[in-house]
XYZ file of C-alpha atoms in Angstrom:
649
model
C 0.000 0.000 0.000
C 1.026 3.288 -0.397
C 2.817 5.805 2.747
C 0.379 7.893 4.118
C 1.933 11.116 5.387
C 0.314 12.384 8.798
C -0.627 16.032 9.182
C 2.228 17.864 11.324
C -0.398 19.789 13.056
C -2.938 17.700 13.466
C -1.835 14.043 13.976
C -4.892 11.971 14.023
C -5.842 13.323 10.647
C -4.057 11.694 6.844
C -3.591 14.125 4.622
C -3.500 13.574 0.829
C -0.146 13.350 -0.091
C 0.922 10.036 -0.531
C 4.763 8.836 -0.526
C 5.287 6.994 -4.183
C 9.119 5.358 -4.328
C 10.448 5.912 -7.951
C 9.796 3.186 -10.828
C 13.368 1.992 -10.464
C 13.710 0.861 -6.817
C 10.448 -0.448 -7.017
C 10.450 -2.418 -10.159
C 13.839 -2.235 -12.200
C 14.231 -1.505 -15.307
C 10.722 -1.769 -16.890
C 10.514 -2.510 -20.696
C 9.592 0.782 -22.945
C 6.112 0.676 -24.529
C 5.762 0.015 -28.393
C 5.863 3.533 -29.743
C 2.830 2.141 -32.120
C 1.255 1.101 -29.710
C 1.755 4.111 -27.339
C 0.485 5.996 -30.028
C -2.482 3.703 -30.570
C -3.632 4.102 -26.738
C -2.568 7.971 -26.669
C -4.772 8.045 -29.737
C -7.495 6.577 -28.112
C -7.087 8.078 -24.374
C -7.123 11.380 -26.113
C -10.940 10.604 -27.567
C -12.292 9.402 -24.422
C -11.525 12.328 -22.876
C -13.325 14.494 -25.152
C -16.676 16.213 -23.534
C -19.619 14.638 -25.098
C -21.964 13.899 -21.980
C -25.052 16.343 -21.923
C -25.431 17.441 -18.342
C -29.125 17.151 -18.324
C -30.979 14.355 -16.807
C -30.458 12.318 -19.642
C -26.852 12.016 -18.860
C -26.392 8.561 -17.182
C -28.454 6.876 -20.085
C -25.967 9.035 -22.399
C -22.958 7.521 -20.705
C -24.292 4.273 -20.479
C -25.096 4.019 -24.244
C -21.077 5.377 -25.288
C -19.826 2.385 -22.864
C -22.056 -0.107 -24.507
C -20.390 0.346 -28.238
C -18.663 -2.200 -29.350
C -14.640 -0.781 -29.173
C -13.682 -2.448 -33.035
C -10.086 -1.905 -33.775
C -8.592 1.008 -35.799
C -7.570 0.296 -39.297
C -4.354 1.889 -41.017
C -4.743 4.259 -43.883
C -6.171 3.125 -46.593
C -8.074 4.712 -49.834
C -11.560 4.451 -49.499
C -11.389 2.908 -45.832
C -12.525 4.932 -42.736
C -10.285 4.274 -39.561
C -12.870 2.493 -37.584
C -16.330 0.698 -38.192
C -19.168 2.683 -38.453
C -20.586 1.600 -34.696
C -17.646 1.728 -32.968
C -16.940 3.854 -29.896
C -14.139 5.256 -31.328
C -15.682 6.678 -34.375
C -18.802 7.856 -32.253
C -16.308 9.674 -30.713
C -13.838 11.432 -33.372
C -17.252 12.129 -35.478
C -18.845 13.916 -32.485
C -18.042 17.819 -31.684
C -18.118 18.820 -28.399
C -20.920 21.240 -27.786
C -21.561 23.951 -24.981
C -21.861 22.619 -21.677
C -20.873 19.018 -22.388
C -19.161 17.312 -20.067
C -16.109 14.591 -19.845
C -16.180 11.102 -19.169
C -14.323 12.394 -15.980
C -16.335 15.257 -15.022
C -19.294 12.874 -15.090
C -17.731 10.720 -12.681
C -16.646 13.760 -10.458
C -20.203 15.301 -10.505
C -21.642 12.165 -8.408
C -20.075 11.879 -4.713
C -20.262 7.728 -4.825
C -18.746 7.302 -7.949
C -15.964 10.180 -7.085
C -15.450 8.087 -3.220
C -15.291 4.605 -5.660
C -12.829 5.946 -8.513
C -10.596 7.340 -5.612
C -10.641 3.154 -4.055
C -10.310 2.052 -7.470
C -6.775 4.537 -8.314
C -5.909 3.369 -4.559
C -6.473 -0.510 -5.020
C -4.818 -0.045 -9.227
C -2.099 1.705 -7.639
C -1.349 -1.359 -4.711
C -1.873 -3.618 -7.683
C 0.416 -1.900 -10.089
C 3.595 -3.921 -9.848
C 2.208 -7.590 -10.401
C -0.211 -6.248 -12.739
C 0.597 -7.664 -16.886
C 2.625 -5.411 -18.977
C -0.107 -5.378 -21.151
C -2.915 -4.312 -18.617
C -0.520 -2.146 -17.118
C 0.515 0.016 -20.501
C -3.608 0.215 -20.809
C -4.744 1.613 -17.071
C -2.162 3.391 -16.711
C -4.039 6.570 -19.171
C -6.484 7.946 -17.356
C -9.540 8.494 -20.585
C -8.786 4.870 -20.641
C -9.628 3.619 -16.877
C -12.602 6.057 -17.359
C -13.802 3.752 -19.642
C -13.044 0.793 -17.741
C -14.755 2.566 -14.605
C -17.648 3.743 -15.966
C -18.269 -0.138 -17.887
C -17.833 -1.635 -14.357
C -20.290 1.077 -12.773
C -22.699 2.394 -15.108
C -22.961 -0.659 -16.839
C -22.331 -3.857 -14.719
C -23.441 -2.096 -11.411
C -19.853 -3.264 -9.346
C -19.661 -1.075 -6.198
C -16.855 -2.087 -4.531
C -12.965 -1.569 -5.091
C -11.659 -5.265 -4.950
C -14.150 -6.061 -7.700
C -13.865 -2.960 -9.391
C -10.286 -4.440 -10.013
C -10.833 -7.518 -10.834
C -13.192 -6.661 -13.656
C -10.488 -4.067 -15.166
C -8.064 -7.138 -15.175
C -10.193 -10.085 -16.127
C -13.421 -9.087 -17.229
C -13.927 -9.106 -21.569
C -15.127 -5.265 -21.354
C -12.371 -4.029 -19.139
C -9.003 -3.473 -19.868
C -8.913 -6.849 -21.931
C -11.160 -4.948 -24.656
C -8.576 -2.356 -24.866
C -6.047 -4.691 -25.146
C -7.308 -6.379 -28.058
C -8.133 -3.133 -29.959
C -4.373 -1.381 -29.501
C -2.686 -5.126 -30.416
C -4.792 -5.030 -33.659
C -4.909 -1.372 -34.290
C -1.082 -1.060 -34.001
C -0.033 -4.789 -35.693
C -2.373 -2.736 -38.938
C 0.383 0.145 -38.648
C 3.095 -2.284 -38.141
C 2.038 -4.425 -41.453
C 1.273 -0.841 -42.989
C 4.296 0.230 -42.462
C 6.529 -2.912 -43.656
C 4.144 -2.680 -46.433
C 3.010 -5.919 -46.623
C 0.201 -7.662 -48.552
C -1.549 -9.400 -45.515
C -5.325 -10.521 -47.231
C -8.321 -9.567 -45.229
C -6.616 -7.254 -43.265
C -8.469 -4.501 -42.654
C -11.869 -6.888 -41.906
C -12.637 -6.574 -38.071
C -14.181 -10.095 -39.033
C -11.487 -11.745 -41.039
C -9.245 -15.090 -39.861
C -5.826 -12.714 -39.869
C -7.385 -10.417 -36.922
C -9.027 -13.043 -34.931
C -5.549 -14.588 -34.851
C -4.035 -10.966 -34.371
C -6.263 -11.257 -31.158
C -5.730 -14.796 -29.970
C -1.860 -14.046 -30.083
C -0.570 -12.971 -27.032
C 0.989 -9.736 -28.205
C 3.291 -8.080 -25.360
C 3.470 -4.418 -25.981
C 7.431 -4.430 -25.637
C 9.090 -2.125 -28.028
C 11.534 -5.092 -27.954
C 8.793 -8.098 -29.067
C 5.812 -6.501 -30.155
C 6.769 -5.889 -33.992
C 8.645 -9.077 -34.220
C 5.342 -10.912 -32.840
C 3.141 -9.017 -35.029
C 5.352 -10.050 -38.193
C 5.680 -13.760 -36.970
C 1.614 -14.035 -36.631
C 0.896 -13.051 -39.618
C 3.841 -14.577 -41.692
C 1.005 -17.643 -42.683
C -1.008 -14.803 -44.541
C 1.156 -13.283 -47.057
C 0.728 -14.440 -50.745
C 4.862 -14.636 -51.455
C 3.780 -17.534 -53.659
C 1.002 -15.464 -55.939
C 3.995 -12.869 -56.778
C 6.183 -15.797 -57.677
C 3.758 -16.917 -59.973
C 3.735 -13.520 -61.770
C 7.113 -13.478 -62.176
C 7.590 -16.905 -63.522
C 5.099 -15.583 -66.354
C 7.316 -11.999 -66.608
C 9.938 -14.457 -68.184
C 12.444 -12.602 -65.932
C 15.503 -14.608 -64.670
C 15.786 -12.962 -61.102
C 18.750 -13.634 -59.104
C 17.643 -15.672 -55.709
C 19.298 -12.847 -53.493
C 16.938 -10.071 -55.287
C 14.079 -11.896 -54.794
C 12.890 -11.033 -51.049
C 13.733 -7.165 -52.209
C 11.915 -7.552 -55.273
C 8.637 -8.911 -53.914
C 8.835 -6.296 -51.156
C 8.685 -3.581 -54.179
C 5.978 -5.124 -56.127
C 3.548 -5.395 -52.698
C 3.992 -1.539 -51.759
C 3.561 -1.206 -55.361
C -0.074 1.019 -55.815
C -0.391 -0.916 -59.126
C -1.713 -4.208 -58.624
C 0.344 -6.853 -60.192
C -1.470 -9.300 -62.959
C -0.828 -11.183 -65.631
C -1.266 -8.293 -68.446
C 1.273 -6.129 -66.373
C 3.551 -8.319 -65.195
C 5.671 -8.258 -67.769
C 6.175 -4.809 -67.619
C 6.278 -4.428 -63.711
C 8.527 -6.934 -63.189
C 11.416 -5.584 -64.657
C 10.798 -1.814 -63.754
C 10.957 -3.142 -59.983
C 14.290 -5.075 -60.447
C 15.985 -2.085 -61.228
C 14.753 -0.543 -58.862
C 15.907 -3.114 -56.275
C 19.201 -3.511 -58.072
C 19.494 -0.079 -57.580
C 17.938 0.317 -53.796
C 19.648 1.392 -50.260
C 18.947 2.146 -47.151
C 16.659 4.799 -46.481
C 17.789 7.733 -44.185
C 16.085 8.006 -41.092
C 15.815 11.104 -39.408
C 13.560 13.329 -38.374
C 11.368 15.684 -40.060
C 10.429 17.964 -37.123
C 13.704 17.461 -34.639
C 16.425 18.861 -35.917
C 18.599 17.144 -32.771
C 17.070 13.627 -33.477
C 19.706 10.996 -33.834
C 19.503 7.347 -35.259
C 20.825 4.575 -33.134
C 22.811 2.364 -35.323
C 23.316 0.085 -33.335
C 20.086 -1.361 -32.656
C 18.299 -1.903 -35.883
C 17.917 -5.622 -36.783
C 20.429 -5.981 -39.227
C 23.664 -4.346 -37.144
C 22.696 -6.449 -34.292
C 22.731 -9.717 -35.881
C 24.772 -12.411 -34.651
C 26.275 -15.768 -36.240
C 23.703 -17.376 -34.222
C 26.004 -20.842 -36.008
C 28.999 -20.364 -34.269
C 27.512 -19.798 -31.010
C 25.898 -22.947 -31.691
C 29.048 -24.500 -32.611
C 30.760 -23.647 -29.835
C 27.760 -24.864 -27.462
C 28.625 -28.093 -29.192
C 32.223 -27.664 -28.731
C 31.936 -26.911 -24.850
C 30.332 -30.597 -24.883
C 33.273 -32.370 -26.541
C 35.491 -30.751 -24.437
C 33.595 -31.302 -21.307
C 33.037 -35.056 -22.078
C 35.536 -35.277 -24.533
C 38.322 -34.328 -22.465
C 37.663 -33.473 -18.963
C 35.858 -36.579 -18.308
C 38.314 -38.334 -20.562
C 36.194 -40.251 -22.789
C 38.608 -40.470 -25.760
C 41.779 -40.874 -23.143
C 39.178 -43.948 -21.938
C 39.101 -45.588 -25.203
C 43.388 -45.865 -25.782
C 43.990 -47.197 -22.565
C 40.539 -50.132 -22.978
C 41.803 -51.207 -26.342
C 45.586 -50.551 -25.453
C 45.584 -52.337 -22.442
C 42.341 -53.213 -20.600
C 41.499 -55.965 -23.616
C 44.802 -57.573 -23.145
C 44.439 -57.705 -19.372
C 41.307 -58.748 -19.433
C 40.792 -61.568 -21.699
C 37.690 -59.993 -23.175
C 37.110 -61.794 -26.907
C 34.801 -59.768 -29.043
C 32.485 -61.692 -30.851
C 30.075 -59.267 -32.527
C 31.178 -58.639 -35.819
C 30.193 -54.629 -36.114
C 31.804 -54.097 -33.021
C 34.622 -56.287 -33.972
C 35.319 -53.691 -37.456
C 34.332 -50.607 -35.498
C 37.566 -51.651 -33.011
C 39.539 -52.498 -35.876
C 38.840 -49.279 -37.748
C 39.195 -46.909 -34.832
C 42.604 -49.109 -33.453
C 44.701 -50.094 -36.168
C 43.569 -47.455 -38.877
C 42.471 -44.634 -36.695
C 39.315 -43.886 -38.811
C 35.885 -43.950 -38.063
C 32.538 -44.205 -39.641
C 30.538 -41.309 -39.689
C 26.607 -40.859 -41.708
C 26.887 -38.044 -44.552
C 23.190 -36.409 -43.641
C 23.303 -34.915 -47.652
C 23.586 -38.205 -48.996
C 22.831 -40.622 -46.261
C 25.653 -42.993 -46.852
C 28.597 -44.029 -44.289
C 31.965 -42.354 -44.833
C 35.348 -43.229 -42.597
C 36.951 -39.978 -41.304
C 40.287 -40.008 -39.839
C 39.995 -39.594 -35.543
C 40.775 -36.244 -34.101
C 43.996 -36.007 -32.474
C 44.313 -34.485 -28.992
C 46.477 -31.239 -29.860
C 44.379 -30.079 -32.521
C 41.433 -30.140 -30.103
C 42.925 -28.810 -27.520
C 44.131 -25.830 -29.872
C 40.137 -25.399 -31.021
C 39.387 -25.916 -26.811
C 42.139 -22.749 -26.447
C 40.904 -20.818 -29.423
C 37.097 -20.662 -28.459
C 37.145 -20.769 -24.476
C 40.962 -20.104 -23.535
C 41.067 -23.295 -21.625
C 44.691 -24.622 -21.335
C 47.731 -23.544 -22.998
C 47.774 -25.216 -26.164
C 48.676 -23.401 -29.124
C 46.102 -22.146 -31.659
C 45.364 -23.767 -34.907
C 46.897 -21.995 -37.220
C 47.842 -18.607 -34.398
C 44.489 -17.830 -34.475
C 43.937 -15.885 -31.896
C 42.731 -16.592 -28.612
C 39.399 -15.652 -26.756
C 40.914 -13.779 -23.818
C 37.742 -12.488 -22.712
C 35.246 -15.602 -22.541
C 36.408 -16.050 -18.677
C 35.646 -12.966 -18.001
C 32.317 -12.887 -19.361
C 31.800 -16.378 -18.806
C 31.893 -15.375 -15.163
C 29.879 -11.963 -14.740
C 26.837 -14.199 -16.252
C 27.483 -16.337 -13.496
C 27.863 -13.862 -10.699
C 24.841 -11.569 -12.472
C 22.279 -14.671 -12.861
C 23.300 -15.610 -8.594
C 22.521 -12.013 -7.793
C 19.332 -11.834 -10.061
C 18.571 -15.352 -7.961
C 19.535 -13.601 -4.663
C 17.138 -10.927 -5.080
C 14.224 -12.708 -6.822
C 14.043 -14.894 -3.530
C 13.706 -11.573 -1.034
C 10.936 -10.081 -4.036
C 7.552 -10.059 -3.255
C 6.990 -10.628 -6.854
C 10.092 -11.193 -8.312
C 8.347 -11.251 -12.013
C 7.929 -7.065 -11.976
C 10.215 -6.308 -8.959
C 13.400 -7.599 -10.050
C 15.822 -6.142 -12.673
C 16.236 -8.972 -15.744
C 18.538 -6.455 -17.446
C 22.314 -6.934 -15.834
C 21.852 -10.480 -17.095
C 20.539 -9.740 -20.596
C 23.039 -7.409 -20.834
C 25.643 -10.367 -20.009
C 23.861 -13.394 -22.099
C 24.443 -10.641 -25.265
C 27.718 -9.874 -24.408
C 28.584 -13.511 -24.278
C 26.380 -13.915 -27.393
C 28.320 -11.488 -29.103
C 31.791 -12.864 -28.061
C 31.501 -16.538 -29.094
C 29.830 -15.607 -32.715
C 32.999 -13.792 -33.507
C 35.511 -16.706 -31.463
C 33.896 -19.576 -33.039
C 34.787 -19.377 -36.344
C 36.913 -20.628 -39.308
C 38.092 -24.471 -38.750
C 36.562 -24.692 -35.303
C 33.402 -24.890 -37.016
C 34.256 -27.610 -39.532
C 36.472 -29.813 -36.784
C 33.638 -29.765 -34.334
C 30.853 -31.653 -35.867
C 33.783 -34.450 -36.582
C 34.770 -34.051 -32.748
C 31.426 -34.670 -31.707
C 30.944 -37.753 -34.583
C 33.681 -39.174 -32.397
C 32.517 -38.755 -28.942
C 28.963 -40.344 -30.670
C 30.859 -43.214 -31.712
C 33.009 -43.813 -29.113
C 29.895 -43.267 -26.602
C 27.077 -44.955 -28.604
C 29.113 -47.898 -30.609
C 31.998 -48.530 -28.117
C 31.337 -47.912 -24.714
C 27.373 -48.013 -24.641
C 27.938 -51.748 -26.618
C 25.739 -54.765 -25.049
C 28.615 -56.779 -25.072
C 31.260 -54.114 -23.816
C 28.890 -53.013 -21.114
C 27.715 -56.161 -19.754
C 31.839 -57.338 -19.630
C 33.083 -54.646 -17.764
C 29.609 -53.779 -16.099
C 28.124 -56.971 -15.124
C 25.727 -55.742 -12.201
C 24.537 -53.585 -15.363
C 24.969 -49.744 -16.014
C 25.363 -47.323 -18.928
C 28.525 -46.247 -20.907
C 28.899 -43.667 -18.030
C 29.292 -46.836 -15.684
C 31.827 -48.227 -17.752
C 33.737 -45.149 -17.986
C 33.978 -45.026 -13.747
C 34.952 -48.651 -14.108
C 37.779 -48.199 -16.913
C 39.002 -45.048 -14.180
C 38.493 -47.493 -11.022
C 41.151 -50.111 -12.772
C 43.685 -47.111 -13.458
C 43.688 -46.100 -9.919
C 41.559 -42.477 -10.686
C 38.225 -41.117 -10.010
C 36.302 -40.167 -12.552
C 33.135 -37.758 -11.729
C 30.992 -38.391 -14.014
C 27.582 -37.923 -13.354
C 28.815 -34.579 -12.403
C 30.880 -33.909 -15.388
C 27.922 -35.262 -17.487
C 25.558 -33.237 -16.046
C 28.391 -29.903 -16.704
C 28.410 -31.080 -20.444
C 24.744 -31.390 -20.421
C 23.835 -27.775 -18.798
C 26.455 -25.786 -20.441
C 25.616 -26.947 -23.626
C 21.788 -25.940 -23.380
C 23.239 -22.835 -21.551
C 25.196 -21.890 -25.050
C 22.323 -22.580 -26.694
C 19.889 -20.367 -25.119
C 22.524 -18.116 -25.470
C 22.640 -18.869 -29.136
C 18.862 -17.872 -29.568
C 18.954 -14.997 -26.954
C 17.291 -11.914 -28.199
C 15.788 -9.115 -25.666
C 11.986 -10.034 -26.874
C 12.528 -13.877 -25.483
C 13.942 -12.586 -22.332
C 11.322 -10.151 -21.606
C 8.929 -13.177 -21.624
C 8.930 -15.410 -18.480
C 9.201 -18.583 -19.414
C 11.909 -18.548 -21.394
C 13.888 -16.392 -18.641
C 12.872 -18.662 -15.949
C 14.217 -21.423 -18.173
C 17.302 -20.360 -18.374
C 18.050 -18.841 -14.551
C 17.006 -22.315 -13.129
C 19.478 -23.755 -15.754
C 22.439 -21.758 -14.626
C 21.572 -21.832 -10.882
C 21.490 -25.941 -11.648
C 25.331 -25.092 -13.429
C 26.719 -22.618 -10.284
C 25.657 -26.123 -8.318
C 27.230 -28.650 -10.399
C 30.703 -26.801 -10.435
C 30.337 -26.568 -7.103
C 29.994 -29.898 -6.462
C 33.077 -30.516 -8.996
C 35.424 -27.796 -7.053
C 34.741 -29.184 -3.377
C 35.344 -33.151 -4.636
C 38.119 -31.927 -6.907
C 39.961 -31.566 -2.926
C 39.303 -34.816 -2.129
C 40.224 -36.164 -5.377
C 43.961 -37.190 -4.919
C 44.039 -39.688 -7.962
C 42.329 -36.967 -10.207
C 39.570 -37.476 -12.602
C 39.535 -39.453 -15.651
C 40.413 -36.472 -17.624
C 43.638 -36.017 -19.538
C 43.851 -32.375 -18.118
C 41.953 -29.788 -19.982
C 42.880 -27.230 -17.405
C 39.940 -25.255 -18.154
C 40.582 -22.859 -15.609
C 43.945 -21.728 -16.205
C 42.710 -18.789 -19.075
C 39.912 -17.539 -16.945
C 41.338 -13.655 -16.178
C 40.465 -12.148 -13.080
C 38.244 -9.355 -12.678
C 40.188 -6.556 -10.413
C 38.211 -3.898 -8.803
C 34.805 -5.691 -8.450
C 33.163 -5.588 -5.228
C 33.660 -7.919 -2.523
C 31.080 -10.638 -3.110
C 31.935 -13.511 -0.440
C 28.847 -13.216 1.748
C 26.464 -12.762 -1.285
C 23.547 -14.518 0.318
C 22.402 -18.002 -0.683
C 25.667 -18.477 -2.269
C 27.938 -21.591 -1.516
C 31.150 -20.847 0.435
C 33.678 -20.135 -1.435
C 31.177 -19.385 -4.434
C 32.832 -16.074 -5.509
C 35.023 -16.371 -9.271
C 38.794 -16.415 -8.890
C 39.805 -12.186 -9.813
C 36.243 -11.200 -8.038
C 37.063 -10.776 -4.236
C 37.400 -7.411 -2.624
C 38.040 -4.448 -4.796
C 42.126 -5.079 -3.625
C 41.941 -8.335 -4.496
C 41.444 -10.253 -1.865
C 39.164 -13.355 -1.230
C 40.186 -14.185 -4.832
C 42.982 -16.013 -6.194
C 45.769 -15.809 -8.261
C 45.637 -17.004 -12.032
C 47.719 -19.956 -11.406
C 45.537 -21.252 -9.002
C 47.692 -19.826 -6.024
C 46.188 -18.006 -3.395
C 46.806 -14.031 -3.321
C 49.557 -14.622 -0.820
C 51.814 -17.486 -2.822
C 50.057 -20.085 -0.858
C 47.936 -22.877 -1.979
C 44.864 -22.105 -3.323
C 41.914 -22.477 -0.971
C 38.424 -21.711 -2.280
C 39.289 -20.874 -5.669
C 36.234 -20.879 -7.478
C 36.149 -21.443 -11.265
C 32.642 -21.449 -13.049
């Protein structure tokens, strides 16, 4: 609820002034409104506050009758097309001219003490509400023409007299702030297809398939999401193929990177493309596309408008591939490597079959040893073609270069001195430390949905993004799908065998079981339910990553996906650090050292008693602004000593 201030002079009595705390220590960083859409409801605000009530007796049945129309969505412009249907509110409303004593929606409410005492309980109650309420809801109440509306439905119409349910109509009923809702998604997706000039059929019917799906589509009124959404609904309804068609008949060979561009021109074109014309369109708008560039952008009516570059679509486009590729990669060299699943294989057919007396008798597995022992190739499916190919094995160097190249784990040298990605640590671990704070807080929220900041780790997730599409590149993207075809084979053809697992495994188990066995007769420990469960999360990690965009983010779900996946990754290393000082025989791994190129972070806060945190859950480099409570690079404590809680995400 909000403060209420008591009167200096006269303490038993409230005054009116009521203590609000700003937007951003209440709720974070909210997301900006659509500017269509904020036009859409400004539009709309602006008309309901227009004096059109007649203050004679007849007044209430006037209201009554204005809040009864039928609220049909606002068209774009078109020739021959009015804005809105000819019985909807709106319309009433722009057609009618305010004449001499007419009164507001508002003034109407303030001229009757009950409704003033209920619209005061109703602000009081929206206001308590405000910061669980839907983005969507909220954009809408938040104009006051609008919640007169809404008011005067619940009232005038529906007879509610009480705040509680007051509210709850504005959020739930179908003629509260859900009917405005549906008109400014609709209204603005019109402007939004209007203004990518698009050819969407039926569009401007209030009636048509299109809109009713406009309306079923949760649309969030993000300036992030809502265009995107509003393009992705009605991507079913354009009519690419009819234009295709047309220029099949031009008898016009178009190039197949002119095409989108070319179809763009002929839909804004005010000429309707047919058969009789096309012939003649057709090749007036290739030259034109040939020919086309980006359109300047600025502004008309501010002369100190600027353009920010750096957000349209195209600029911030990432290879959304390599990330991908190096998701993959992070899983071959988790499993690959750390775990030690190809270091497994050379000592089991080096020495373990000798020792052990085990005769293969399968005949596939039989040539799949042979192959992968003696000629150090291995069958892999081409998906183009669908036949089996032998590839020659990976060699540990080369990976280890690729490991070095895209995550700056070890010290190999590059392939080819490409260079190295100094800064993946880094970010690597402010993702980390942001997603445990966003965790810290979110458990102390009241409603951790609207009261907690998402935006320190967006901000991360794209610089990461960013980072790994321009690290991942050149070989590393050819040598990893053969990396993982080997840790496939070796898992799925080798080591997950019948006869291989029931051998080594005869109480029964998985290829992971046989793995921990192969370590057990070395004399090592291997972790690996914990190390598969690493490979698992930071692969899906890299590949939310992969797909981030601020629009997904912004939506719940997805978010809430991918915080409980990292807060399941801060636990797993965990678990791997504290066993890692118990392990004295070491995993099965042939030594990735990971952590040795993760940089430290100097001058960051000191974040050792972050609550809910592990001890000893604070990144090597991110102690104390002077360094301590981290540790040195080497894995040395910040005094020479050995290193203690050294924590390495």
């Amino acid at each position: 609820m909000p403060y209420m201030l008591t009167n200096s002079l006269d303490s038993s009595a409230a005054s009116g002034f009521r203590i609000k705390r700003t937007l951003a220590t209440i709720q974070g960083q909210q997301s900006a409104t659509d500017t269509t859409v904020a036009a859409v409801l400004d539009e709309l605000d602006g008309l309901l506050k227009k004096a059109i009530i007649a203050s004679d007796g007849g007044a209430a049945a006037a209201v009554v009758e204005f809040a009864q129309l039928p609220l049909t969505p606002r068209r774009a412009a078109a020739v021959g097309v009015g804005r809105w249907a000819n019985d909807s509110l709106a319309r009433k409303l722009k057609a009618n001219v305010p004449g001499a004593g007419e009164r507001t929606f508002a003034e109407f409410i303030d001229a009757s003490d009950e409704l003033t005492d209920l619209r005061y309980a109703f602000d009081a109650e929206l206001e308590t509400q405000r910061g669980v309420l839907d983005f969507n809801i909220r954009a809408v109440l938040d104009r006051s023409g609008i919640r007169d509306l809404v008011f005067i439905r619940a009232t005038q119409v529906y007879g509610i007299r009480q705040a509680v349910s007051l509210m709850n109509f504005a959020k739930t009923h179908a003629q509260g702030a859900k009917d405005v809702v549906a008109y400014a998604a609709v209204s603005a997706a019109r402007e939004v297809i209007d203004e990518n000039s698009l050819q969407v059929p039926h569009i401007p019917d209030d009636n048509s398939a299109v809109v009713k799906a406009l309306r079923d589509t949760p649309l969030m009124f993000t300036a992030a999401g809502f265009s995107v959404a509003v393009l992705e609904a009605v991507k079913g309804e354009l009519d690419d193929a009819k234009y295709d068609d047309l220029i099949v008949k031009s008898g016009v060979v178009i190039p197949p990177d002119l095409r989108p561009r070319l179809i763009s021109f002929l839909k804004s074109s005010p000429v309707t493309l047919t058969d009789a014309n096309a012939q003649y369109m057709v090749p007036m708008y290739l030259a034109k596309a040939v020919g086309a560039g980006p359109a300047p952008t600025t502004s008309a009516t501010d002369p100190f408008a600027v353009t920010f570059y750096g957000d349209d679509t195209a600029a911030a486009a990432v290879n959304q591939a390599a990330v991908k590729c190096a998701a993959q990669l992070f899983y071959v060299m988790t499993l690959g490597d750390e775990l030690g699943v190809y270091d497994a294989v050379r000592y089991f057919t080096d020495t373990y079959l000798f020792t052990d007396g085990l005769a293969v008798k399968d005949p596939v597995l039989r040539k799949d040893l042979e192959d992968y022992v003696f000629s150090n190739r291995f069958p892999v499916i081409d998906p183009s073609t669908g036949q089996t190919d032998k590839v020659d094995v990976t060699r540990e160097p080369l990976r280890k270069a690729y490991y070095r190249q895209v995550f700056n784990s070890g010290s190999a040298p590059t392939a080819g001195d490409a260079p190295v990605n100094e800064e993946f640590g880094r970010l690597w671990k402010i993702l980390i430390l942001e997603s445990a704070r966003y965790l810290e807080r979110a458990q102390v929220s009241p409603h951790p949905d609207n009261f907690v900041s998402r935006q320190n780790v967006m901000q991360a997730v794209e610089d990461l993004q960013y980072n790994l599409s321009t690290s991942c590149v050149g070989l590393a993207t050819v040598m990893t799908p053969l990396m993982n075809a080997e840790l496939d084979f070796l898992i799925s053809r080798i080591f997950g065998h019948p006869e291989i697992r029931s051998h080594i495994v005869p109480s029964g188990g998985s290829w992971l079981k046989v793995i921990e066995k192969l370590a057990t007769s070395r004399g090592k420990r291997a972790r690996v339910s914990v190390l598969n469960n690493k490979a698992r999360l930071g692969y899906t990690l890299i590949n939310q990553i992969a797909g981030y965009t601020a629009w997904t983010f912004e939506q719940d779900e997805p978010f809430s996906q991918f915080i409980s996946n990292v807060d399941a990754f801060i636990t797993t290393q965990s678990i791997i650090q504290e066993d890692g000082g118990d392990d004295e025989g070491g995993s099965e791994s042939s030594g990735s050292d990971s952590s040795s190129g993760m940089p430290g972070m100097s001058g960051m806060p000191d974040l050792s008693n972050l609550p809910g945190m592990p001890s000893g859950l604070v990144p090597a480099g991110l102690g104390g602004s002077n360094g301590a409570g981290g540790s040195g690079l080497n894995g040395s404590g910040s005094n020479g000593s050995a290193p203690a809680d050294d924590w390495d995400f």
